[in-house]
Amino acid sequence: MDESTTQLLVIGGGPGGYVAAIRAAQLGVRVTLVEAERLGGTCLNVGCIPSKALIHAAEQFHKVVRYGQTAARGNGAAAAADIGIRVQAPLIEVAQTVRWKDGIVARLTGGVAALLKKHGVTLVHGWARIVDGKTVEVQTRQDSHPDSADLRIRCEHLLLATGSEAVALPGLPFGGAVVSATEALSPASLPRRLVVVGAGYIGLELGIVYRKLGAQVTVVEAMDRLLPTYDEELTRPVAASLRRLGIDVRLGCSVQDAKEAGGTAGSVEEKGKRQLTLRVRDAEGRESALEADRVLVAVGRRPRTQDTGIESLRLDMEGRAVKVDDQCRTSMRNVWAIGDLTGEPMLAHRAMAQGETVAEIIAGKRRHFTPAAIPAVCFTDPELVTAGLSPADAHKAGLETVSAQFPFAANGRAMTLESSEGFVRVVARQDNHLIVGWQAVGTGVSELAAAFSQSIEMGARLEDVGHTIHAHPTLGEAVQEAALRALGQALHI
Ligand code: FAD
Ligand code: NAD
């Protein structure tokens, strides 16, 4: 077996691992990064980027379809005919859409490889298995026995960044027509009827994609509302949009199991494959059947530890996640963990920020991972964004707060974008007006995430944001107006 040594050994080349590797190398640390599959991890290959590419493609297609329909009706009720757009019945070539998405992924993952090389990071392709806190064995050759390694790497610091994997449902294991987000992001064809299990991030982002591309979509959610991690008022415009799109949402329901049904599946490419009949149980225990050509199971993700040898380190855990302190140290000296492996929130920007922090600590800098806010964005239609505390969170934390909303219905830019649904909400301490939270729902509000987290991280007060000049006409003016409204000084409402 070949042997090598390094200062920092990173297991996992996702956003957590590759950012840690680049930053540590920038600071003069000798770094080796082991990646089993593709650089960029879940985020670049089968997560953030491909899903946003398909969301964009589906939105473009949906617009053209809608314009076609309204133009054909010629009733002027919808904006398409009004603004003079006439189109013929459009077609979606899903294979080309997937190729376009794959091209973006390839550019980004190629970019990560180039950055690692430029910074002198040693990249090892293979599956890493931890021997102890300073030794990892890697199986680099595909043809070797799964349990045999051909490279041993010794390190001073070991950084675990193995990410997460989709949770399967006992009665609905992945395989065939039952898919996870990974397969749903590279469809060979579009199903006629898609059932989505889970109305969380993935279920709704991708459920909307498939609906906009023409599939009939039913979403089955165990809880009594959509997107349970967001506050209900914020999710209401999303629920209304799902209704408008014709997505059938079954709340308080869970899928028990699936049986192959009599007919064959709906798309040309799927001819010959069997349809599925799902047994669905509602909150009162009543059962019903749902027919599907494809089922997307999106009921959460869990930290990836299997076959990594992590358990041999006997680290302190929090459930399935590796427990870390505010410097991302595990319970073993010089063993660090970041990203999805360390549990919620499982977001790429959190993984990256943790990676950068660990790299700087290892290089001798004083750093802690104690962000004032980690923004979260859900790329549904309309989008949701939050940073910091909601009014209810603040109340639970015992804070006396003032909160105000500014609706996009009163924002000029939103009107020109035909998207005047939704609002921006600010939450601030009553005593000194320190901003502790922002929430927004509306078209394009993901781009407000930067302003939200900057203002919280920099300790801004309502007066700071309210008296900052915001460019006109922009959606950002709703941010300023929300702050002014909380001060009782709103100008445009
Ligand atoms: P990962 O990205 O999972 O990377 C871990 C890497 O480690 C993988 O490449 C894996 O191959 C490798 N690995 C694991 N074990 C080993 C081993 N033993 N040896 C070698 N290599 C190993 N987050 C957002 O912030 N915004 C979004 O819009 C967003 N959209 C998403 C959409 C989908 C469909 C999904 C599934 C996730 C999305 N996420 C999003 C979440 C985001 O992808 C994750 O939070 C992020 O990728 C976590 O980064 P990570 O570095 O911790 O792990
Ligand atoms: P999720 O936690 O967002 O949503 C899972 C949903 O499934 C929840 O609403 C839950 O109540 C429901 N559920 C659980 N068990 C169920 C059952 N048996 N039957 C019906 N419903 C059930 O998880 P996800 O959508 O799988 O996404 C996983 C993670 O990936 C997210 O938590 C997030 O961290 C990350 N992600 C982020 C983004 C983003 O930032 N825009 C996008 C996609 C994924």
JSON list of N, CA and C and ligand atoms in Angstrom, two decimals, residues 52 169 197-203 205 220-223 225 227-228 253-255 298-301 344-347 349 377-379, ligand 2:
[
{"chain": "A", "resi": 52, "resn": "LYS", "atom": "N", "xyz": [-31.58, 24.68, -9.27]},
{"chain": "A", "resi": 52, "resn": "LYS", "atom": "CA", "xyz": [-31.90, 26.05, -9.68]},
{"chain": "A", "resi": 52, "resn": "LYS", "atom": "C", "xyz": [-31.91, 26.18, -11.20]},
{"chain": "A", "resi": 169, "resn": "LEU", "atom": "N", "xyz": [-38.07, 6.07, 2.68]},
{"chain": "A", "resi": 169, "resn": "LEU", "atom": "CA", "xyz": [-39.22, 5.67, 3.50]},
{"chain": "A", "resi": 169, "resn": "LEU", "atom": "C", "xyz": [-39.31, 4.14, 3.51]},
{"chain": "A", "resi": 197, "resn": "VAL", "atom": "N", "xyz": [-43.49, 13.03, -2.22]},
{"chain": "A", "resi": 197, "resn": "VAL", "atom": "CA", "xyz": [-43.71, 12.79, -0.79]},
{"chain": "A", "resi": 197, "resn": "VAL", "atom": "C", "xyz": [-42.82, 13.76, -0.03]},
{"chain": "A", "resi": 198, "resn": "GLY", "atom": "N", "xyz": [-43.44, 14.68, 0.72]},
{"chain": "A", "resi": 198, "resn": "GLY", "atom": "CA", "xyz": [-42.69, 15.69, 1.47]},
{"chain": "A", "resi": 198, "resn": "GLY", "atom": "C", "xyz": [-42.85, 17.06, 0.84]},
{"chain": "A", "resi": 199, "resn": "ALA", "atom": "N", "xyz": [-43.48, 17.98, 1.57]},
{"chain": "A", "resi": 199, "resn": "ALA", "atom": "CA", "xyz": [-43.64, 19.36, 1.07]},
{"chain": "A", "resi": 199, "resn": "ALA", "atom": "C", "xyz": [-42.62, 20.27, 1.72]},
{"chain": "A", "resi": 200, "resn": "GLY", "atom": "N", "xyz": [-41.35, 19.82, 1.72]},
{"chain": "A", "resi": 200, "resn": "GLY", "atom": "CA", "xyz": [-40.25, 20.64, 2.23]},
{"chain": "A", "resi": 200, "resn": "GLY", "atom": "C", "xyz": [-39.56, 21.31, 1.06]},
{"chain": "A", "resi": 201, "resn": "TYR", "atom": "N", "xyz": [-38.29, 21.61, 1.26]},
{"chain": "A", "resi": 201, "resn": "TYR", "atom": "CA", "xyz": [-37.52, 22.32, 0.23]},
{"chain": "A", "resi": 201, "resn": "TYR", "atom": "C", "xyz": [-37.56, 21.58, -1.12]},
{"chain": "A", "resi": 202, "resn": "ILE", "atom": "N", "xyz": [-37.11, 20.32, -1.09]},
{"chain": "A", "resi": 202, "resn": "ILE", "atom": "CA", "xyz": [-36.94, 19.62, -2.37]},
{"chain": "A", "resi": 202, "resn": "ILE", "atom": "C", "xyz": [-38.29, 19.32, -3.00]},
{"chain": "A", "resi": 203, "resn": "GLY", "atom": "N", "xyz": [-39.23, 18.84, -2.17]},
{"chain": "A", "resi": 203, "resn": "GLY", "atom": "CA", "xyz": [-40.55, 18.46, -2.69]},
{"chain": "A", "resi": 203, "resn": "GLY", "atom": "C", "xyz": [-41.21, 19.62, -3.41]},
{"chain": "A", "resi": 205, "resn": "GLU", "atom": "N", "xyz": [-39.69, 22.69, -4.40]},
{"chain": "A", "resi": 205, "resn": "GLU", "atom": "CA", "xyz": [-38.91, 23.27, -5.51]},
{"chain": "A", "resi": 205, "resn": "GLU", "atom": "C", "xyz": [-39.06, 22.39, -6.76]},
{"chain": "A", "resi": 220, "resn": "VAL", "atom": "N", "xyz": [-47.73, 14.96, -1.14]},
{"chain": "A", "resi": 220, "resn": "VAL", "atom": "CA", "xyz": [-48.26, 14.36, 0.08]},
{"chain": "A", "resi": 220, "resn": "VAL", "atom": "C", "xyz": [-47.35, 14.76, 1.23]},
{"chain": "A", "resi": 221, "resn": "GLU", "atom": "N", "xyz": [-47.91, 15.44, 2.22]},
{"chain": "A", "resi": 221, "resn": "GLU", "atom": "CA", "xyz": [-47.10, 15.97, 3.33]},
{"chain": "A", "resi": 221, "resn": "GLU", "atom": "C", "xyz": [-47.67, 15.48, 4.66]},
{"chain": "A", "resi": 222, "resn": "ALA", "atom": "N", "xyz": [-46.78, 14.98, 5.53]},
{"chain": "A", "resi": 222, "resn": "ALA", "atom": "CA", "xyz": [-47.22, 14.41, 6.81]},
{"chain": "A", "resi": 222, "resn": "ALA", "atom": "C", "xyz": [-47.75, 15.48, 7.77]},
{"chain": "A", "resi": 223, "resn": "MET", "atom": "N", "xyz": [-47.13, 16.66, 7.74]},
{"chain": "A", "resi": 223, "resn": "MET", "atom": "CA", "xyz": [-47.55, 17.72, 8.67]},
{"chain": "A", "resi": 223, "resn": "MET", "atom": "C", "xyz": [-48.82, 18.39, 8.14]},
{"chain": "A", "resi": 225, "resn": "ARG", "atom": "N", "xyz": [-49.14, 21.45, 7.38]},
{"chain": "A", "resi": 225, "resn": "ARG", "atom": "CA", "xyz": [-48.91, 22.60, 6.50]},
{"chain": "A", "resi": 225, "resn": "ARG", "atom": "C", "xyz": [-47.62, 22.43, 5.70]},
{"chain": "A", "resi": 227, "resn": "LEU", "atom": "N", "xyz": [-43.96, 23.43, 4.03]},
{"chain": "A", "resi": 227, "resn": "LEU", "atom": "CA", "xyz": [-42.69, 24.02, 4.48]},
{"chain": "A", "resi": 227, "resn": "LEU", "atom": "C", "xyz": [-42.70, 24.32, 5.97]},
{"chain": "A", "resi": 228, "resn": "PRO", "atom": "N", "xyz": [-42.81, 23.26, 6.79]},
{"chain": "A", "resi": 228, "resn": "PRO", "atom": "CA", "xyz": [-42.97, 23.49, 8.24]},
{"chain": "A", "resi": 228, "resn": "PRO", "atom": "C", "xyz": [-41.82, 24.25, 8.89]},
{"chain": "A", "resi": 253, "resn": "CYS", "atom": "N", "xyz": [-51.00, 13.83, 5.54]},
{"chain": "A", "resi": 253, "resn": "CYS", "atom": "CA", "xyz": [-51.10, 12.48, 4.94]},
{"chain": "A", "resi": 253, "resn": "CYS", "atom": "C", "xyz": [-49.72, 11.86, 4.83]},
{"chain": "A", "resi": 254, "resn": "SER", "atom": "N", "xyz": [-49.68, 10.53, 4.91]},
{"chain": "A", "resi": 254, "resn": "SER", "atom": "CA", "xyz": [-48.40, 9.88, 4.67]},
{"chain": "A", "resi": 254, "resn": "SER", "atom": "C", "xyz": [-48.61, 8.67, 3.77]},
{"chain": "A", "resi": 255, "resn": "VAL", "atom": "N", "xyz": [-47.57, 8.38, 2.99]},
{"chain": "A", "resi": 255, "resn": "VAL", "atom": "CA", "xyz": [-47.64, 7.25, 2.07]},
{"chain": "A", "resi": 255, "resn": "VAL", "atom": "C", "xyz": [-47.21, 6.00, 2.84]},
{"chain": "A", "resi": 298, "resn": "ALA", "atom": "N", "xyz": [-38.96, 13.00, -0.87]},
{"chain": "A", "resi": 298, "resn": "ALA", "atom": "CA", "xyz": [-38.13, 14.12, -0.38]},
{"chain": "A", "resi": 298, "resn": "ALA", "atom": "C", "xyz": [-38.56, 14.42, 1.04]},
{"chain": "A", "resi": 299, "resn": "VAL", "atom": "N", "xyz": [-38.18, 13.50, 1.94]},
{"chain": "A", "resi": 299, "resn": "VAL", "atom": "CA", "xyz": [-38.62, 13.62, 3.35]},
{"chain": "A", "resi": 299, "resn": "VAL", "atom": "C", "xyz": [-37.44, 13.95, 4.27]},
{"chain": "A", "resi": 300, "resn": "GLY", "atom": "N", "xyz": [-36.41, 14.54, 3.70]},
{"chain": "A", "resi": 300, "resn": "GLY", "atom": "CA", "xyz": [-35.28, 14.98, 4.51]},
{"chain": "A", "resi": 300, "resn": "GLY", "atom": "C", "xyz": [-34.00, 14.26, 4.12]},
{"chain": "A", "resi": 301, "resn": "ARG", "atom": "N", "xyz": [-32.90, 14.76, 4.67]},
{"chain": "A", "resi": 301, "resn": "ARG", "atom": "CA", "xyz": [-31.59, 14.15, 4.44]},
{"chain": "A", "resi": 301, "resn": "ARG", "atom": "C", "xyz": [-30.93, 13.87, 5.78]},
{"chain": "A", "resi": 344, "resn": "GLU", "atom": "N", "xyz": [-28.39, 20.12, 11.07]},
{"chain": "A", "resi": 344, "resn": "GLU", "atom": "CA", "xyz": [-29.11, 21.27, 10.54]},
{"chain": "A", "resi": 344, "resn": "GLU", "atom": "C", "xyz": [-28.44, 22.58, 10.93]},
{"chain": "A", "resi": 345, "resn": "PRO", "atom": "N", "xyz": [-28.65, 23.65, 10.15]},
{"chain": "A", "resi": 345, "resn": "PRO", "atom": "CA", "xyz": [-29.31, 23.65, 8.86]},
{"chain": "A", "resi": 345, "resn": "PRO", "atom": "C", "xyz": [-28.38, 23.10, 7.77]},
{"chain": "A", "resi": 346, "resn": "MET", "atom": "N", "xyz": [-28.91, 22.18, 6.97]},
{"chain": "A", "resi": 346, "resn": "MET", "atom": "CA", "xyz": [-28.09, 21.57, 5.91]},
{"chain": "A", "resi": 346, "resn": "MET", "atom": "C", "xyz": [-28.10, 22.48, 4.69]},
{"chain": "A", "resi": 347, "resn": "LEU", "atom": "N", "xyz": [-27.27, 23.49, 4.71]},
{"chain": "A", "resi": 347, "resn": "LEU", "atom": "CA", "xyz": [-27.23, 24.47, 3.63]},
{"chain": "A", "resi": 347, "resn": "LEU", "atom": "C", "xyz": [-25.79, 24.64, 3.15]},
{"chain": "A", "resi": 349, "resn": "HIS", "atom": "N", "xyz": [-24.15, 27.26, 2.02]},
{"chain": "A", "resi": 349, "resn": "HIS", "atom": "CA", "xyz": [-23.39, 28.43, 2.48]},
{"chain": "A", "resi": 349, "resn": "HIS", "atom": "C", "xyz": [-22.93, 28.25, 3.92]},
{"chain": "A", "resi": 377, "resn": "VAL", "atom": "N", "xyz": [-33.02, 30.26, 1.98]},
{"chain": "A", "resi": 377, "resn": "VAL", "atom": "CA", "xyz": [-33.85, 30.63, 0.83]},
{"chain": "A", "resi": 377, "resn": "VAL", "atom": "C", "xyz": [-34.53, 29.39, 0.30]},
{"chain": "A", "resi": 378, "resn": "CYS", "atom": "N", "xyz": [-35.81, 29.48, 0.04]},
{"chain": "A", "resi": 378, "resn": "CYS", "atom": "CA", "xyz": [-36.50, 28.38, -0.64]},
{"chain": "A", "resi": 378, "resn": "CYS", "atom": "C", "xyz": [-36.91, 28.89, -2.01]},
{"chain": "A", "resi": 379, "resn": "PHE", "atom": "N", "xyz": [-36.43, 28.19, -3.05]},
{"chain": "A", "resi": 379, "resn": "PHE", "atom": "CA", "xyz": [-36.62, 28.69, -4.42]},
{"chain": "A", "resi": 379, "resn": "PHE", "atom": "C", "xyz": [-37.92, 28.18, -5.04]},
{"chain": "B", "resi": 2, "resn": "NAD", "atom": "P1", "xyz": [-37.14, 18.99, 4.30]},
{"chain": "B", "resi": 2, "resn": "NAD", "atom": "O1", "xyz": [-36.79, 18.74, 5.70]},
{"chain": "B", "resi": 2, "resn": "NAD", "atom": "O2", "xyz": [-37.01, 20.37, 3.75]},
{"chain": "B", "resi": 2, "resn": "NAD", "atom": "O3", "xyz": [-38.66, 18.56, 4.05]},
{"chain": "B", "resi": 2, "resn": "NAD", "atom": "C1", "xyz": [-39.11, 17.27, 4.31]},
{"chain": "B", "resi": 2, "resn": "NAD", "atom": "C2", "xyz": [-40.62, 17.30, 4.38]},
{"chain": "B", "resi": 2, "resn": "NAD", "atom": "O4", "xyz": [-41.09, 15.96, 4.38]},
{"chain": "B", "resi": 2, "resn": "NAD", "atom": "C3", "xyz": [-41.13, 17.97, 5.65]},
{"chain": "B", "resi": 2, "resn": "NAD", "atom": "O5", "xyz": [-42.14, 18.88, 5.32]},
{"chain": "B", "resi": 2, "resn": "NAD", "atom": "C4", "xyz": [-41.67, 16.78, 6.45]},
{"chain": "B", "resi": 2, "resn": "NAD", "atom": "O6", "xyz": [-42.73, 17.13, 7.30]},
{"chain": "B", "resi": 2, "resn": "NAD", "atom": "C5", "xyz": [-42.09, 15.85, 5.35]},
{"chain": "B", "resi": 2, "resn": "NAD", "atom": "N1", "xyz": [-42.16, 14.42, 5.73]},
{"chain": "B", "resi": 2, "resn": "NAD", "atom": "C6", "xyz": [-41.32, 13.72, 6.51]},
{"chain": "B", "resi": 2, "resn": "NAD", "atom": "N2", "xyz": [-41.68, 12.42, 6.57]},
{"chain": "B", "resi": 2, "resn": "NAD", "atom": "C7", "xyz": [-42.79, 12.31, 5.79]},
{"chain": "B", "resi": 2, "resn": "NAD", "atom": "C8", "xyz": [-43.63, 11.23, 5.43]},
{"chain": "B", "resi": 2, "resn": "NAD", "atom": "N3", "xyz": [-43.38, 10.00, 5.88]},
{"chain": "B", "resi": 2, "resn": "NAD", "atom": "N4", "xyz": [-44.67, 11.46, 4.62]},
{"chain": "B", "resi": 2, "resn": "NAD", "atom": "C9", "xyz": [-44.92, 12.73, 4.14]},
{"chain": "B", "resi": 2, "resn": "NAD", "atom": "N5", "xyz": [-44.15, 13.79, 4.45]},
{"chain": "B", "resi": 2, "resn": "NAD", "atom": "C10", "xyz": [-43.10, 13.59, 5.25]},
{"chain": "B", "resi": 2, "resn": "NAD", "atom": "O7", "xyz": [-36.28, 17.95, 3.45]},
{"chain": "B", "resi": 2, "resn": "NAD", "atom": "P2", "xyz": [-35.97, 17.84, 1.90]},
{"chain": "B", "resi": 2, "resn": "NAD", "atom": "O8", "xyz": [-36.95, 18.60, 1.09]},
{"chain": "B", "resi": 2, "resn": "NAD", "atom": "O9", "xyz": [-35.77, 16.39, 1.63]},
{"chain": "B", "resi": 2, "resn": "NAD", "atom": "O10", "xyz": [-34.57, 18.57, 1.79]},
{"chain": "B", "resi": 2, "resn": "NAD", "atom": "C11", "xyz": [-33.47, 18.09, 2.57]},
{"chain": "B", "resi": 2, "resn": "NAD", "atom": "C12", "xyz": [-32.58, 19.23, 2.96]},
{"chain": "B", "resi": 2, "resn": "NAD", "atom": "O11", "xyz": [-31.84, 19.69, 1.82]},
{"chain": "B", "resi": 2, "resn": "NAD", "atom": "C13", "xyz": [-33.32, 20.46, 3.45]},
{"chain": "B", "resi": 2, "resn": "NAD", "atom": "O12", "xyz": [-33.66, 20.36, 4.80]},
{"chain": "B", "resi": 2, "resn": "NAD", "atom": "C14", "xyz": [-32.32, 21.54, 3.22]},
{"chain": "B", "resi": 2, "resn": "NAD", "atom": "O13", "xyz": [-31.41, 21.55, 4.28]},
{"chain": "B", "resi": 2, "resn": "NAD", "atom": "C15", "xyz": [-31.61, 21.08, 1.95]},
{"chain": "B", "resi": 2, "resn": "NAD", "atom": "N6", "xyz": [-32.17, 21.79, 0.77]},
{"chain": "B", "resi": 2, "resn": "NAD", "atom": "C16", "xyz": [-32.09, 23.15, 0.75]},
{"chain": "B", "resi": 2, "resn": "NAD", "atom": "C17", "xyz": [-32.60, 23.84, -0.31]},
{"chain": "B", "resi": 2, "resn": "NAD", "atom": "C18", "xyz": [-32.48, 25.33, -0.33]},
{"chain": "B", "resi": 2, "resn": "NAD", "atom": "O14", "xyz": [-31.70, 25.86, 0.45]},
{"chain": "B", "resi": 2, "resn": "NAD", "atom": "N7", "xyz": [-33.19, 26.04, -1.20]},
{"chain": "B", "resi": 2, "resn": "NAD", "atom": "C19", "xyz": [-33.22, 23.17, -1.36]},
{"chain": "B", "resi": 2, "resn": "NAD", "atom": "C20", "xyz": [-33.30, 21.79, -1.30]},
{"chain": "B", "resi": 2, "resn": "NAD", "atom": "C21", "xyz": [-32.77, 21.11, -0.22]}
]
